[in-house]
GROMACS .gro file of C-alpha atoms in nm:
model
  497
    1UNK     CA    1  -1.690 -20.118 -10.001
    2UNK     CA    2  -1.597 -20.463 -10.127
    3UNK     CA    3  -1.282 -20.482 -10.336
    4UNK     CA    4  -1.282 -20.760 -10.596
    5UNK     CA    5  -0.967 -20.803 -10.803
    6UNK     CA    6  -0.929 -21.052 -11.085
    7UNK     CA    7  -0.632 -21.285 -11.074
    8UNK     CA    8  -0.367 -21.289 -11.348
    9UNK     CA    9  -0.279 -21.620 -11.509
   10UNK     CA   10   0.048 -21.643 -11.703
   11UNK     CA   11   0.120 -21.867 -11.997
   12UNK     CA   12   0.475 -21.986 -12.062
   13UNK     CA   13   0.662 -21.992 -12.391
   14UNK     CA   14   1.015 -22.122 -12.349
   15UNK     CA   15   1.023 -21.971 -12.001
   16UNK     CA   16   0.783 -21.701 -11.898
   17UNK     CA   17   0.742 -21.579 -11.541
   18UNK     CA   18   0.624 -21.284 -11.340
   19UNK     CA   19   0.892 -21.086 -11.160
   20UNK     CA   20   0.880 -21.182 -10.795
   21UNK     CA   21   0.756 -21.534 -10.871
   22UNK     CA   22   0.676 -21.782 -10.596
   23UNK     CA   23   0.955 -21.993 -10.444
   24UNK     CA   24   0.854 -22.243 -10.177
   25UNK     CA   25   1.147 -22.200  -9.937
   26UNK     CA   26   1.083 -21.911  -9.696
   27UNK     CA   27   0.808 -21.650  -9.683
   28UNK     CA   28   1.005 -21.369  -9.843
   29UNK     CA   29   0.967 -21.176 -10.166
   30UNK     CA   30   1.272 -21.229 -10.387
   31UNK     CA   31   1.382 -21.064 -10.708
   32UNK     CA   32   1.583 -21.366 -10.817
   33UNK     CA   33   1.727 -21.694 -10.698
   34UNK     CA   34   2.081 -21.837 -10.706
   35UNK     CA   35   2.181 -22.169 -10.859
   36UNK     CA   36   2.322 -22.451 -10.652
   37UNK     CA   37   2.670 -22.354 -10.780
   38UNK     CA   38   2.630 -21.997 -10.656
   39UNK     CA   39   2.490 -22.096 -10.318
   40UNK     CA   40   2.761 -22.357 -10.266
   41UNK     CA   41   3.030 -22.107 -10.354
   42UNK     CA   42   2.908 -21.832 -10.121
   43UNK     CA   43   2.811 -22.039  -9.815
   44UNK     CA   44   3.051 -22.086  -9.524
   45UNK     CA   45   2.933 -22.445  -9.483
   46UNK     CA   46   2.694 -22.676  -9.667
   47UNK     CA   47   2.551 -22.975  -9.484
   48UNK     CA   48   2.247 -23.186  -9.404
   49UNK     CA   49   2.125 -23.156  -9.047
   50UNK     CA   50   1.841 -23.269  -8.819
   51UNK     CA   51   1.665 -23.011  -8.602
   52UNK     CA   52   1.685 -23.172  -8.258
   53UNK     CA   53   1.531 -22.895  -8.043
   54UNK     CA   54   1.386 -22.546  -8.083
   55UNK     CA   55   1.344 -22.255  -7.844
   56UNK     CA   56   1.094 -21.987  -7.952
   57UNK     CA   57   1.078 -21.623  -7.851
   58UNK     CA   58   0.724 -21.487  -7.895
   59UNK     CA   59   0.558 -21.148  -7.899
   60UNK     CA   60   0.207 -21.018  -7.961
   61UNK     CA   61   0.119 -20.868  -8.298
   62UNK     CA   62  -0.114 -20.571  -8.360
   63UNK     CA   63  -0.418 -20.800  -8.323
   64UNK     CA   64  -0.302 -20.934  -7.989
   65UNK     CA   65  -0.207 -21.272  -8.135
   66UNK     CA   66   0.123 -21.431  -8.040
   67UNK     CA   67   0.382 -21.463  -8.314
   68UNK     CA   68   0.732 -21.606  -8.328
   69UNK     CA   69   0.978 -21.320  -8.286
   70UNK     CA   70   1.289 -21.535  -8.303
   71UNK     CA   71   1.418 -21.889  -8.270
   72UNK     CA   72   1.714 -22.083  -8.146
   73UNK     CA   73   1.738 -22.420  -8.320
   74UNK     CA   74   1.993 -22.686  -8.230
   75UNK     CA   75   2.086 -22.891  -8.536
   76UNK     CA   76   2.265 -23.225  -8.540
   77UNK     CA   77   2.504 -23.231  -8.835
   78UNK     CA   78   2.463 -23.548  -9.046
   79UNK     CA   79   2.653 -23.501  -9.373
   80UNK     CA   80   2.893 -23.224  -9.469
   81UNK     CA   81   2.958 -23.111  -9.828
   82UNK     CA   82   3.160 -22.799  -9.747
   83UNK     CA   83   3.325 -22.645  -9.443
   84UNK     CA   84   3.430 -22.771  -9.103
   85UNK     CA   85   3.123 -22.834  -8.895
   86UNK     CA   86   3.028 -23.127  -8.675
   87UNK     CA   87   2.819 -23.235  -8.379
   88UNK     CA   88   2.534 -23.006  -8.270
   89UNK     CA   89   2.533 -22.648  -8.396
   90UNK     CA   90   2.310 -22.352  -8.310
   91UNK     CA   91   2.100 -22.173  -8.572
   92UNK     CA   92   1.922 -21.846  -8.501
   93UNK     CA   93   1.634 -21.675  -8.681
   94UNK     CA   94   1.477 -21.340  -8.604
   95UNK     CA   95   1.106 -21.363  -8.681
   96UNK     CA   96   1.093 -21.164  -9.005
   97UNK     CA   97   0.903 -21.280  -9.314
   98UNK     CA   98   1.239 -21.378  -9.461
   99UNK     CA   99   1.330 -21.611  -9.174
  100UNK     CA  100   1.253 -21.984  -9.165
  101UNK     CA  101   1.040 -22.140  -8.894
  102UNK     CA  102   1.222 -22.442  -8.753
  103UNK     CA  103   1.043 -22.741  -8.600
  104UNK     CA  104   1.182 -23.036  -8.413
  105UNK     CA  105   1.239 -23.340  -8.633
  106UNK     CA  106   1.287 -23.144  -8.954
  107UNK     CA  107   1.578 -23.241  -9.176
  108UNK     CA  108   1.729 -22.954  -9.373
  109UNK     CA  109   1.991 -22.895  -9.639
  110UNK     CA  110   2.169 -22.591  -9.496
  111UNK     CA  111   2.370 -22.336  -9.688
  112UNK     CA  112   2.500 -22.190  -9.365
  113UNK     CA  113   2.666 -21.860  -9.270
  114UNK     CA  114   2.825 -21.807  -8.930
  115UNK     CA  115   2.730 -21.483  -8.754
  116UNK     CA  116   3.028 -21.387  -8.540
  117UNK     CA  117   2.828 -21.131  -8.342
  118UNK     CA  118   2.551 -21.377  -8.254
  119UNK     CA  119   2.791 -21.672  -8.225
  120UNK     CA  120   2.540 -21.877  -8.419
  121UNK     CA  121   2.469 -22.005  -8.768
  122UNK     CA  122   2.196 -21.866  -8.993
  123UNK     CA  123   2.069 -21.898  -9.347
  124UNK     CA  124   2.015 -21.620  -9.598
  125UNK     CA  125   1.677 -21.526  -9.742
  126UNK     CA  126   1.621 -21.631 -10.105
  127UNK     CA  127   1.913 -21.872 -10.084
  128UNK     CA  128   1.870 -22.247 -10.143
  129UNK     CA  129   1.849 -22.373  -9.784
  130UNK     CA  130   1.539 -22.591  -9.767
  131UNK     CA  131   1.377 -22.894  -9.610
  132UNK     CA  132   1.546 -23.207  -9.738
  133UNK     CA  133   1.240 -23.320  -9.937
  134UNK     CA  134   1.279 -23.011 -10.154
  135UNK     CA  135   1.653 -23.052 -10.211
  136UNK     CA  136   1.662 -23.328 -10.471
  137UNK     CA  137   1.831 -23.123 -10.743
  138UNK     CA  138   2.086 -22.978 -10.501
  139UNK     CA  139   2.177 -23.321 -10.362
  140UNK     CA  140   2.251 -23.456 -10.710
  141UNK     CA  141   2.502 -23.176 -10.761
  142UNK     CA  142   2.651 -23.194 -10.411
  143UNK     CA  143   2.692 -23.571 -10.416
  144UNK     CA  144   2.873 -23.539 -10.750
  145UNK     CA  145   3.139 -23.302 -10.617
  146UNK     CA  146   3.413 -23.223 -10.705
  147UNK     CA  147   3.349 -23.342 -11.062
  148UNK     CA  148   3.011 -23.165 -11.087
  149UNK     CA  149   3.176 -22.827 -11.021
  150UNK     CA  150   3.422 -22.864 -11.311
  151UNK     CA  151   3.165 -22.851 -11.595
  152UNK     CA  152   2.872 -22.644 -11.709
  153UNK     CA  153   2.538 -22.768 -11.583
  154UNK     CA  154   2.173 -22.714 -11.677
  155UNK     CA  155   1.924 -22.865 -11.434
  156UNK     CA  156   1.593 -22.820 -11.258
  157UNK     CA  157   1.275 -22.994 -11.150
  158UNK     CA  158   0.936 -23.070 -11.301
  159UNK     CA  159   0.672 -23.110 -11.032
  160UNK     CA  160   0.296 -23.140 -11.017
  161UNK     CA  161   0.133 -22.890 -10.780
  162UNK     CA  162  -0.237 -22.820 -10.726
  163UNK     CA  163  -0.438 -22.561 -10.537
  164UNK     CA  164  -0.596 -22.843 -10.337
  165UNK     CA  165  -0.927 -22.801 -10.160
  166UNK     CA  166  -0.808 -22.950  -9.832
  167UNK     CA  167  -0.449 -22.828  -9.799
  168UNK     CA  168  -0.405 -22.528 -10.029
  169UNK     CA  169  -0.115 -22.512 -10.276
  170UNK     CA  170   0.050 -22.851 -10.245
  171UNK     CA  171   0.300 -23.081 -10.413
  172UNK     CA  172   0.109 -23.374 -10.565
  173UNK     CA  173   0.400 -23.568 -10.712
  174UNK     CA  174   0.734 -23.547 -10.889
  175UNK     CA  175   0.691 -23.588 -11.263
  176UNK     CA  176   0.934 -23.869 -11.342
  177UNK     CA  177   1.023 -23.956 -11.703
  178UNK     CA  178   0.927 -23.614 -11.838
  179UNK     CA  179   1.119 -23.504 -12.147
  180UNK     CA  180   1.289 -23.165 -12.123
  181UNK     CA  181   1.419 -23.001 -12.441
  182UNK     CA  182   1.714 -22.766 -12.410
  183UNK     CA  183   1.766 -22.561 -12.725
  184UNK     CA  184   2.083 -22.367 -12.797
  185UNK     CA  185   2.195 -22.162 -13.094
  186UNK     CA  186   2.306 -22.463 -13.301
  187UNK     CA  187   2.167 -22.773 -13.136
  188UNK     CA  188   1.888 -22.912 -12.920
  189UNK     CA  189   1.935 -23.159 -12.638
  190UNK     CA  190   1.683 -23.390 -12.473
  191UNK     CA  191   1.697 -23.510 -12.115
  192UNK     CA  192   1.446 -23.693 -11.894
  193UNK     CA  193   1.357 -23.634 -11.531
  194UNK     CA  194   1.447 -23.895 -11.271
  195UNK     CA  195   1.221 -24.045 -11.001
  196UNK     CA  196   1.239 -23.717 -10.808
  197UNK     CA  197   1.140 -23.506 -11.109
  198UNK     CA  198   1.496 -23.375 -11.153
  199UNK     CA  199   1.664 -23.324 -11.490
  200UNK     CA  200   2.028 -23.233 -11.539
  201UNK     CA  201   2.283 -23.225 -11.819
  202UNK     CA  202   2.656 -23.145 -11.797
  203UNK     CA  203   2.915 -23.017 -12.038
  204UNK     CA  204   2.705 -22.809 -12.278
  205UNK     CA  205   2.886 -22.523 -12.453
  206UNK     CA  206   2.835 -22.174 -12.310
  207UNK     CA  207   2.560 -21.966 -12.465
  208UNK     CA  208   2.188 -21.893 -12.451
  209UNK     CA  209   1.935 -22.172 -12.408
  210UNK     CA  210   1.560 -22.214 -12.406
  211UNK     CA  211   1.439 -22.482 -12.163
  212UNK     CA  212   1.099 -22.640 -12.216
  213UNK     CA  213   0.940 -22.949 -12.058
  214UNK     CA  214   0.697 -23.177 -12.239
  215UNK     CA  215   0.359 -23.113 -12.083
  216UNK     CA  216   0.146 -23.417 -11.994
  217UNK     CA  217  -0.207 -23.431 -12.145
  218UNK     CA  218  -0.460 -23.228 -11.949
  219UNK     CA  219  -0.187 -23.028 -11.776
  220UNK     CA  220  -0.025 -22.687 -11.818
  221UNK     CA  221   0.280 -22.501 -11.696
  222UNK     CA  222   0.162 -22.295 -11.398
  223UNK     CA  223   0.487 -22.101 -11.372
  224UNK     CA  224   0.862 -22.142 -11.387
  225UNK     CA  225   1.126 -22.044 -11.132
  226UNK     CA  226   1.459 -21.955 -11.297
  227UNK     CA  227   1.792 -21.964 -11.117
  228UNK     CA  228   2.111 -21.808 -11.242
  229UNK     CA  229   2.190 -21.577 -11.535
  230UNK     CA  230   1.923 -21.504 -11.795
  231UNK     CA  231   1.884 -21.271 -12.089
  232UNK     CA  232   1.551 -21.093 -12.121
  233UNK     CA  233   1.424 -21.121 -12.478
  234UNK     CA  234   1.071 -20.979 -12.441
  235UNK     CA  235   0.864 -20.773 -12.197
  236UNK     CA  236   0.487 -20.732 -12.205
  237UNK     CA  237   0.313 -20.493 -11.967
  238UNK     CA  238  -0.004 -20.659 -11.831
  239UNK     CA  239  -0.108 -20.371 -11.608
  240UNK     CA  240   0.057 -20.119 -11.378
  241UNK     CA  241   0.136 -20.392 -11.124
  242UNK     CA  242   0.236 -20.690 -11.338
  243UNK     CA  243   0.479 -20.756 -11.619
  244UNK     CA  244   0.517 -21.066 -11.836
  245UNK     CA  245   0.883 -21.141 -11.903
  246UNK     CA  246   1.029 -21.394 -12.144
  247UNK     CA  247   1.392 -21.495 -12.087
  248UNK     CA  248   1.654 -21.730 -12.222
  249UNK     CA  249   1.893 -21.888 -11.978
  250UNK     CA  250   2.257 -21.786 -12.008
  251UNK     CA  251   2.515 -22.057 -11.950
  252UNK     CA  252   2.863 -21.930 -11.866
  253UNK     CA  253   3.196 -22.108 -11.822
  254UNK     CA  254   3.190 -22.362 -11.536
  255UNK     CA  255   2.851 -22.223 -11.441
  256UNK     CA  256   2.506 -22.350 -11.356
  257UNK     CA  257   2.161 -22.262 -11.482
  258UNK     CA  258   1.844 -22.420 -11.348
  259UNK     CA  259   1.472 -22.380 -11.406
  260UNK     CA  260   1.206 -22.540 -11.189
  261UNK     CA  261   0.871 -22.597 -11.359
  262UNK     CA  262   0.544 -22.617 -11.168
  263UNK     CA  263   0.281 -22.813 -11.363
  264UNK     CA  264  -0.090 -22.808 -11.275
  265UNK     CA  265  -0.414 -22.945 -11.418
  266UNK     CA  266  -0.547 -22.735 -11.702
  267UNK     CA  267  -0.896 -22.643 -11.585
  268UNK     CA  268  -1.121 -22.360 -11.694
  269UNK     CA  269  -1.477 -22.241 -11.641
  270UNK     CA  270  -1.610 -21.936 -11.822
  271UNK     CA  271  -1.943 -21.764 -11.854
  272UNK     CA  272  -2.140 -21.445 -11.805
  273UNK     CA  273  -2.344 -21.296 -11.525
  274UNK     CA  274  -2.652 -21.122 -11.662
  275UNK     CA  275  -2.966 -20.968 -11.520
  276UNK     CA  276  -3.321 -21.082 -11.592
  277UNK     CA  277  -3.338 -20.808 -11.857
  278UNK     CA  278  -3.047 -20.968 -12.045
  279UNK     CA  279  -2.799 -20.691 -11.964
  280UNK     CA  280  -2.449 -20.787 -11.841
  281UNK     CA  281  -2.360 -20.724 -11.477
  282UNK     CA  282  -2.000 -20.596 -11.444
  283UNK     CA  283  -1.788 -20.594 -11.127
  284UNK     CA  284  -1.979 -20.881 -10.967
  285UNK     CA  285  -1.757 -21.126 -10.779
  286UNK     CA  286  -1.807 -21.502 -10.777
  287UNK     CA  287  -1.615 -21.801 -10.652
  288UNK     CA  288  -1.602 -22.178 -10.655
  289UNK     CA  289  -1.739 -22.353 -10.348
  290UNK     CA  290  -1.606 -22.710 -10.312
  291UNK     CA  291  -1.845 -22.987 -10.212
  292UNK     CA  292  -1.577 -23.127  -9.981
  293UNK     CA  293  -1.645 -23.105  -9.607
  294UNK     CA  294  -1.289 -23.000  -9.527
  295UNK     CA  295  -1.179 -22.683  -9.709
  296UNK     CA  296  -0.846 -22.507  -9.655
  297UNK     CA  297  -0.872 -22.138  -9.558
  298UNK     CA  298  -0.620 -22.075  -9.836
  299UNK     CA  299  -0.842 -22.219 -10.111
  300UNK     CA  300  -0.972 -21.923 -10.309
  301UNK     CA  301  -1.074 -21.962 -10.672
  302UNK     CA  302  -1.262 -21.646 -10.768
  303UNK     CA  303  -1.305 -21.378 -11.029
  304UNK     CA  304  -1.504 -21.059 -11.084
  305UNK     CA  305  -1.697 -20.993 -11.401
  306UNK     CA  306  -1.564 -20.757 -11.665
  307UNK     CA  307  -1.762 -20.478 -11.831
  308UNK     CA  308  -1.935 -20.732 -12.056
  309UNK     CA  309  -2.033 -20.948 -11.758
  310UNK     CA  310  -1.781 -21.221 -11.842
  311UNK     CA  311  -1.582 -21.417 -11.586
  312UNK     CA  312  -1.313 -21.683 -11.583
  313UNK     CA  313  -1.233 -21.938 -11.312
  314UNK     CA  314  -0.916 -22.144 -11.348
  315UNK     CA  315  -0.625 -22.307 -11.164
  316UNK     CA  316  -0.856 -22.526 -10.957
  317UNK     CA  317  -0.799 -22.900 -10.916
  318UNK     CA  318  -1.042 -23.142 -11.082
  319UNK     CA  319  -1.343 -23.204 -10.861
  320UNK     CA  320  -1.701 -23.107 -10.787
  321UNK     CA  321  -1.804 -22.752 -10.706
  322UNK     CA  322  -2.087 -22.504 -10.680
  323UNK     CA  323  -2.055 -22.154 -10.829
  324UNK     CA  324  -2.143 -21.890 -10.569
  325UNK     CA  325  -2.204 -21.530 -10.669
  326UNK     CA  326  -2.187 -21.240 -10.422
  327UNK     CA  327  -2.069 -21.483 -10.154
  328UNK     CA  328  -2.066 -21.223  -9.875
  329UNK     CA  329  -2.438 -21.168  -9.927
  330UNK     CA  330  -2.404 -20.793  -9.880
  331UNK     CA  331  -2.614 -20.595 -10.128
  332UNK     CA  332  -2.437 -20.304 -10.294
  333UNK     CA  333  -2.453 -20.107 -10.618
  334UNK     CA  334  -2.236 -20.358 -10.808
  335UNK     CA  335  -2.431 -20.658 -10.678
  336UNK     CA  336  -2.784 -20.533 -10.601
  337UNK     CA  337  -2.899 -20.879 -10.502
  338UNK     CA  338  -2.827 -21.134 -10.224
  339UNK     CA  339  -2.604 -21.441 -10.257
  340UNK     CA  340  -2.695 -21.676 -10.542
  341UNK     CA  341  -2.579 -22.013 -10.674
  342UNK     CA  342  -2.557 -22.124 -11.034
  343UNK     CA  343  -2.787 -22.126 -11.230
  344UNK     CA  344  -2.951 -21.841 -11.032
  345UNK     CA  345  -3.100 -21.982 -10.711
  346UNK     CA  346  -3.066 -21.868 -10.351
  347UNK     CA  347  -3.093 -22.212 -10.186
  348UNK     CA  348  -2.774 -22.419 -10.176
  349UNK     CA  349  -2.981 -22.739 -10.204
  350UNK     CA  350  -3.107 -22.626 -10.546
  351UNK     CA  351  -2.762 -22.534 -10.681
  352UNK     CA  352  -2.630 -22.725 -10.981
  353UNK     CA  353  -2.312 -22.922 -10.913
  354UNK     CA  354  -2.028 -22.845 -11.154
  355UNK     CA  355  -1.780 -23.124 -11.237
  356UNK     CA  356  -1.440 -22.983 -11.327
  357UNK     CA  357  -1.218 -23.212 -11.536
  358UNK     CA  358  -0.849 -23.181 -11.623
  359UNK     CA  359  -0.793 -23.078 -11.983
  360UNK     CA  360  -1.155 -22.967 -12.036
  361UNK     CA  361  -1.154 -22.594 -12.112
  362UNK     CA  362  -1.489 -22.544 -12.286
  363UNK     CA  363  -1.719 -22.550 -11.983
  364UNK     CA  364  -1.948 -22.244 -12.001
  365UNK     CA  365  -2.192 -22.153 -11.726
  366UNK     CA  366  -2.399 -21.837 -11.764
  367UNK     CA  367  -2.568 -21.715 -11.448
  368UNK     CA  368  -2.896 -21.524 -11.469
  369UNK     CA  369  -2.980 -21.307 -11.169
  370UNK     CA  370  -3.359 -21.327 -11.146
  371UNK     CA  371  -3.419 -20.988 -10.984
  372UNK     CA  372  -3.222 -20.676 -10.900
  373UNK     CA  373  -3.287 -20.396 -10.657
  374UNK     CA  374  -3.330 -20.064 -10.843
  375UNK     CA  375  -3.028 -19.836 -10.885
  376UNK     CA  376  -2.974 -19.474 -10.983
  377UNK     CA  377  -2.696 -19.300 -11.171
  378UNK     CA  378  -2.500 -18.998 -11.055
  379UNK     CA  379  -2.272 -18.829 -11.308
  380UNK     CA  380  -2.058 -18.520 -11.325
  381UNK     CA  381  -1.700 -18.400 -11.349
  382UNK     CA  382  -1.403 -18.373 -11.114
  383UNK     CA  383  -1.170 -18.078 -11.181
  384UNK     CA  384  -0.865 -17.912 -11.035
  385UNK     CA  385  -0.917 -17.561 -10.899
  386UNK     CA  386  -0.792 -17.413 -11.229
  387UNK     CA  387  -1.057 -17.604 -11.428
  388UNK     CA  388  -0.835 -17.880 -11.568
  389UNK     CA  389  -0.976 -18.235 -11.550
  390UNK     CA  390  -0.868 -18.478 -11.280
  391UNK     CA  391  -0.784 -18.798 -11.467
  392UNK     CA  392  -0.806 -19.155 -11.332
  393UNK     CA  393  -0.889 -19.069 -10.973
  394UNK     CA  394  -1.177 -19.184 -10.754
  395UNK     CA  395  -1.513 -19.020 -10.698
  396UNK     CA  396  -1.718 -19.158 -10.410
  397UNK     CA  397  -2.076 -19.183 -10.295
  398UNK     CA  398  -2.054 -19.216  -9.915
  399UNK     CA  399  -2.384 -19.318  -9.756
  400UNK     CA  400  -2.494 -19.119  -9.451
  401UNK     CA  401  -2.676 -19.417  -9.298
  402UNK     CA  402  -2.614 -19.785  -9.230
  403UNK     CA  403  -2.855 -20.066  -9.314
  404UNK     CA  404  -2.802 -20.425  -9.209
  405UNK     CA  405  -2.707 -20.645  -9.506
  406UNK     CA  406  -2.632 -20.348  -9.730
  407UNK     CA  407  -2.327 -20.149  -9.833
  408UNK     CA  408  -2.444 -19.813  -9.962
  409UNK     CA  409  -2.099 -19.679 -10.048
  410UNK     CA  410  -1.962 -19.699 -10.400
  411UNK     CA  411  -1.700 -19.537 -10.622
  412UNK     CA  412  -1.591 -19.488 -10.982
  413UNK     CA  413  -1.282 -19.356 -11.160
  414UNK     CA  414  -1.276 -19.044 -11.371
  415UNK     CA  415  -1.201 -19.063 -11.744
  416UNK     CA  416  -0.960 -18.848 -11.947
  417UNK     CA  417  -1.201 -18.554 -11.933
  418UNK     CA  418  -1.256 -18.588 -11.560
  419UNK     CA  419  -1.607 -18.727 -11.609
  420UNK     CA  420  -1.748 -18.988 -11.372
  421UNK     CA  421  -2.064 -19.195 -11.341
  422UNK     CA  422  -2.166 -19.365 -11.018
  423UNK     CA  423  -2.423 -19.643 -10.995
  424UNK     CA  424  -2.593 -19.613 -10.654
  425UNK     CA  425  -2.867 -19.808 -10.481
  426UNK     CA  426  -3.207 -19.640 -10.501
  427UNK     CA  427  -3.337 -19.443 -10.205
  428UNK     CA  428  -3.017 -19.362 -10.018
  429UNK     CA  429  -2.892 -19.033  -9.874
  430UNK     CA  430  -2.524 -18.948  -9.886
  431UNK     CA  431  -2.255 -18.723 -10.022
  432UNK     CA  432  -2.059 -18.728 -10.347
  433UNK     CA  433  -1.695 -18.619 -10.345
  434UNK     CA  434  -1.366 -18.681 -10.520
  435UNK     CA  435  -1.031 -18.744 -10.360
  436UNK     CA  436  -0.665 -18.796 -10.431
  437UNK     CA  437  -0.398 -18.955 -10.212
  438UNK     CA  438  -0.100 -18.722 -10.215
  439UNK     CA  439   0.243 -18.765 -10.067
  440UNK     CA  440   0.571 -18.577 -10.068
  441UNK     CA  441   0.734 -18.609 -10.408
  442UNK     CA  442   0.420 -18.716 -10.598
  443UNK     CA  443   0.422 -18.395 -10.801
  444UNK     CA  444   0.710 -18.228 -10.980
  445UNK     CA  445   0.646 -17.877 -10.846
  446UNK     CA  446   0.328 -17.815 -10.652
  447UNK     CA  447   0.370 -17.585 -10.351
  448UNK     CA  448  -0.006 -17.579 -10.281
  449UNK     CA  449  -0.010 -17.958 -10.233
  450UNK     CA  450   0.312 -17.951 -10.031
  451UNK     CA  451   0.145 -17.700  -9.798
  452UNK     CA  452  -0.161 -17.924  -9.753
  453UNK     CA  453   0.060 -18.225  -9.680
  454UNK     CA  454   0.260 -18.036  -9.418
  455UNK     CA  455  -0.059 -17.900  -9.257
  456UNK     CA  456  -0.283 -18.208  -9.262
  457UNK     CA  457  -0.057 -18.508  -9.315
  458UNK     CA  458   0.035 -18.740  -9.024
  459UNK     CA  459   0.368 -18.627  -8.885
  460UNK     CA  460   0.662 -18.806  -9.046
  461UNK     CA  461   0.453 -18.990  -9.308
  462UNK     CA  462   0.406 -18.714  -9.567
  463UNK     CA  463   0.083 -18.875  -9.687
  464UNK     CA  464  -0.263 -18.719  -9.693
  465UNK     CA  465  -0.601 -18.774  -9.857
  466UNK     CA  466  -0.715 -18.452 -10.022
  467UNK     CA  467  -1.090 -18.424 -10.083
  468UNK     CA  468  -1.288 -18.207 -10.319
  469UNK     CA  469  -1.600 -18.022 -10.216
  470UNK     CA  470  -1.889 -18.260 -10.149
  471UNK     CA  471  -2.250 -18.254 -10.269
  472UNK     CA  472  -2.534 -18.392 -10.058
  473UNK     CA  473  -2.775 -18.608 -10.260
  474UNK     CA  474  -3.071 -18.841 -10.221
  475UNK     CA  475  -3.087 -19.116 -10.482
  476UNK     CA  476  -3.459 -19.112 -10.557
  477UNK     CA  477  -3.380 -19.024 -10.921
  478UNK     CA  478  -3.087 -18.998 -11.160
  479UNK     CA  479  -2.862 -18.699 -11.094
  480UNK     CA  480  -2.654 -18.524 -11.360
  481UNK     CA  481  -2.393 -18.250 -11.396
  482UNK     CA  482  -2.244 -18.255 -11.047
  483UNK     CA  483  -1.931 -18.041 -11.041
  484UNK     CA  484  -1.653 -18.128 -10.798
  485UNK     CA  485  -1.325 -17.941 -10.753
  486UNK     CA  486  -1.002 -18.025 -10.571
  487UNK     CA  487  -0.854 -17.740 -10.364
  488UNK     CA  488  -0.539 -17.697 -10.573
  489UNK     CA  489  -0.448 -17.635 -10.938
  490UNK     CA  490  -0.321 -17.899 -11.180
  491UNK     CA  491   0.034 -18.017 -11.119
  492UNK     CA  492   0.220 -18.273 -11.329
  493UNK     CA  493   0.301 -18.596 -11.148
  494UNK     CA  494   0.653 -18.734 -11.159
  495UNK     CA  495   0.530 -19.042 -11.343
  496UNK     CA  496   0.396 -18.813 -11.620
  497UNK     CA  497   0.751 -18.725 -11.736
   0.00000   0.00000   0.00000
């Protein structure tokens, strides 16, 4: 069963970001990032160094592919800002997602920590160690020592990034000469970025500040990366997995605050996917296909239609594209048709080329699917064994046969009354059942579920999929009033408290 999830795009007012925002230093998920002041203070040594040689330890992953399991990197020290370190020093990494990958010839700004047990230097995840080309703001501060450490400082970068077709998410240029407004309780300050896109101001009084760059025409703030103390002034729940947070930066005595802004082209395509009968087609996935011959495997601009058949494609760089719908070509109940191109043709040569321009947000392309394979509807209710409704859980149609080019499986969630409705391809045999993924501690007090977990769950994991009874069906007609029941009574979940 294909799983199509819409992306979330965040606007920024003052400074808005999603918790766990991207930081282009090491491949590790971070809950927050230190300022240059904090990293300088905590590090054993701070210096610029050249990676002169690297020794890799490799191992095979679950797919049999070799991966780096650890590194020894010899670094030639070039310029020291803190600590006693000279000559060639050894850095070690251990192959986790939070470790850097060193390559010969790289020049780094290291916030280094000496590991006495390993007798080697290392850097900390989510710290500010980075390749020298990403250290422009840090170097301004470090080269200004000791004077820069004696005053408050607000700083950061404004940089132009794009989700490029050829190379994925990539720095395009530093935005020099960009005005940044820093607003406090009683006064606003203006500062401009230098040739490296860095802004900084010293000596402001302590307090709360909003920081906002002037956005060039045709551009938008993609996201911001805050460093240092902030005060949360608003939270908005987007869904169960994402939260929009607005903060003001908190400047303390002799402290630093910095915010890096990532600016991208403001691009947008919207439209609807509809059938030949004029009805909207929900849950259909579509993507942009660049005309470029070289396309990065990381370039993915896609969306799936909402209940009204609408879609939105954004965050792509200006350029020429085709809109491809149901790109995998597999026919299922959500997309009962093969791959199509805008405006509704199967041949790529007949597809209409879409020109995406920066700052143009009123491009609307409706896609009409000329023909659909017939579908049937299966509806009913999923209950607990005591007759109470099972809310917001999955009911499945699992096909009993395989057909090349088709996916006969499908699913739907139950509503507040436990009702469900499945849309299934016509003429298929299969079974309908409900399920719930249960684990130890999911319910407040449910001995019947605990018993099932202990009996059926994989040893040590405490996780098991509990199915209802199943009903065998053949989708030659619509089917109503199927009754499914889980093998345990209703129990309140911990999240229900």
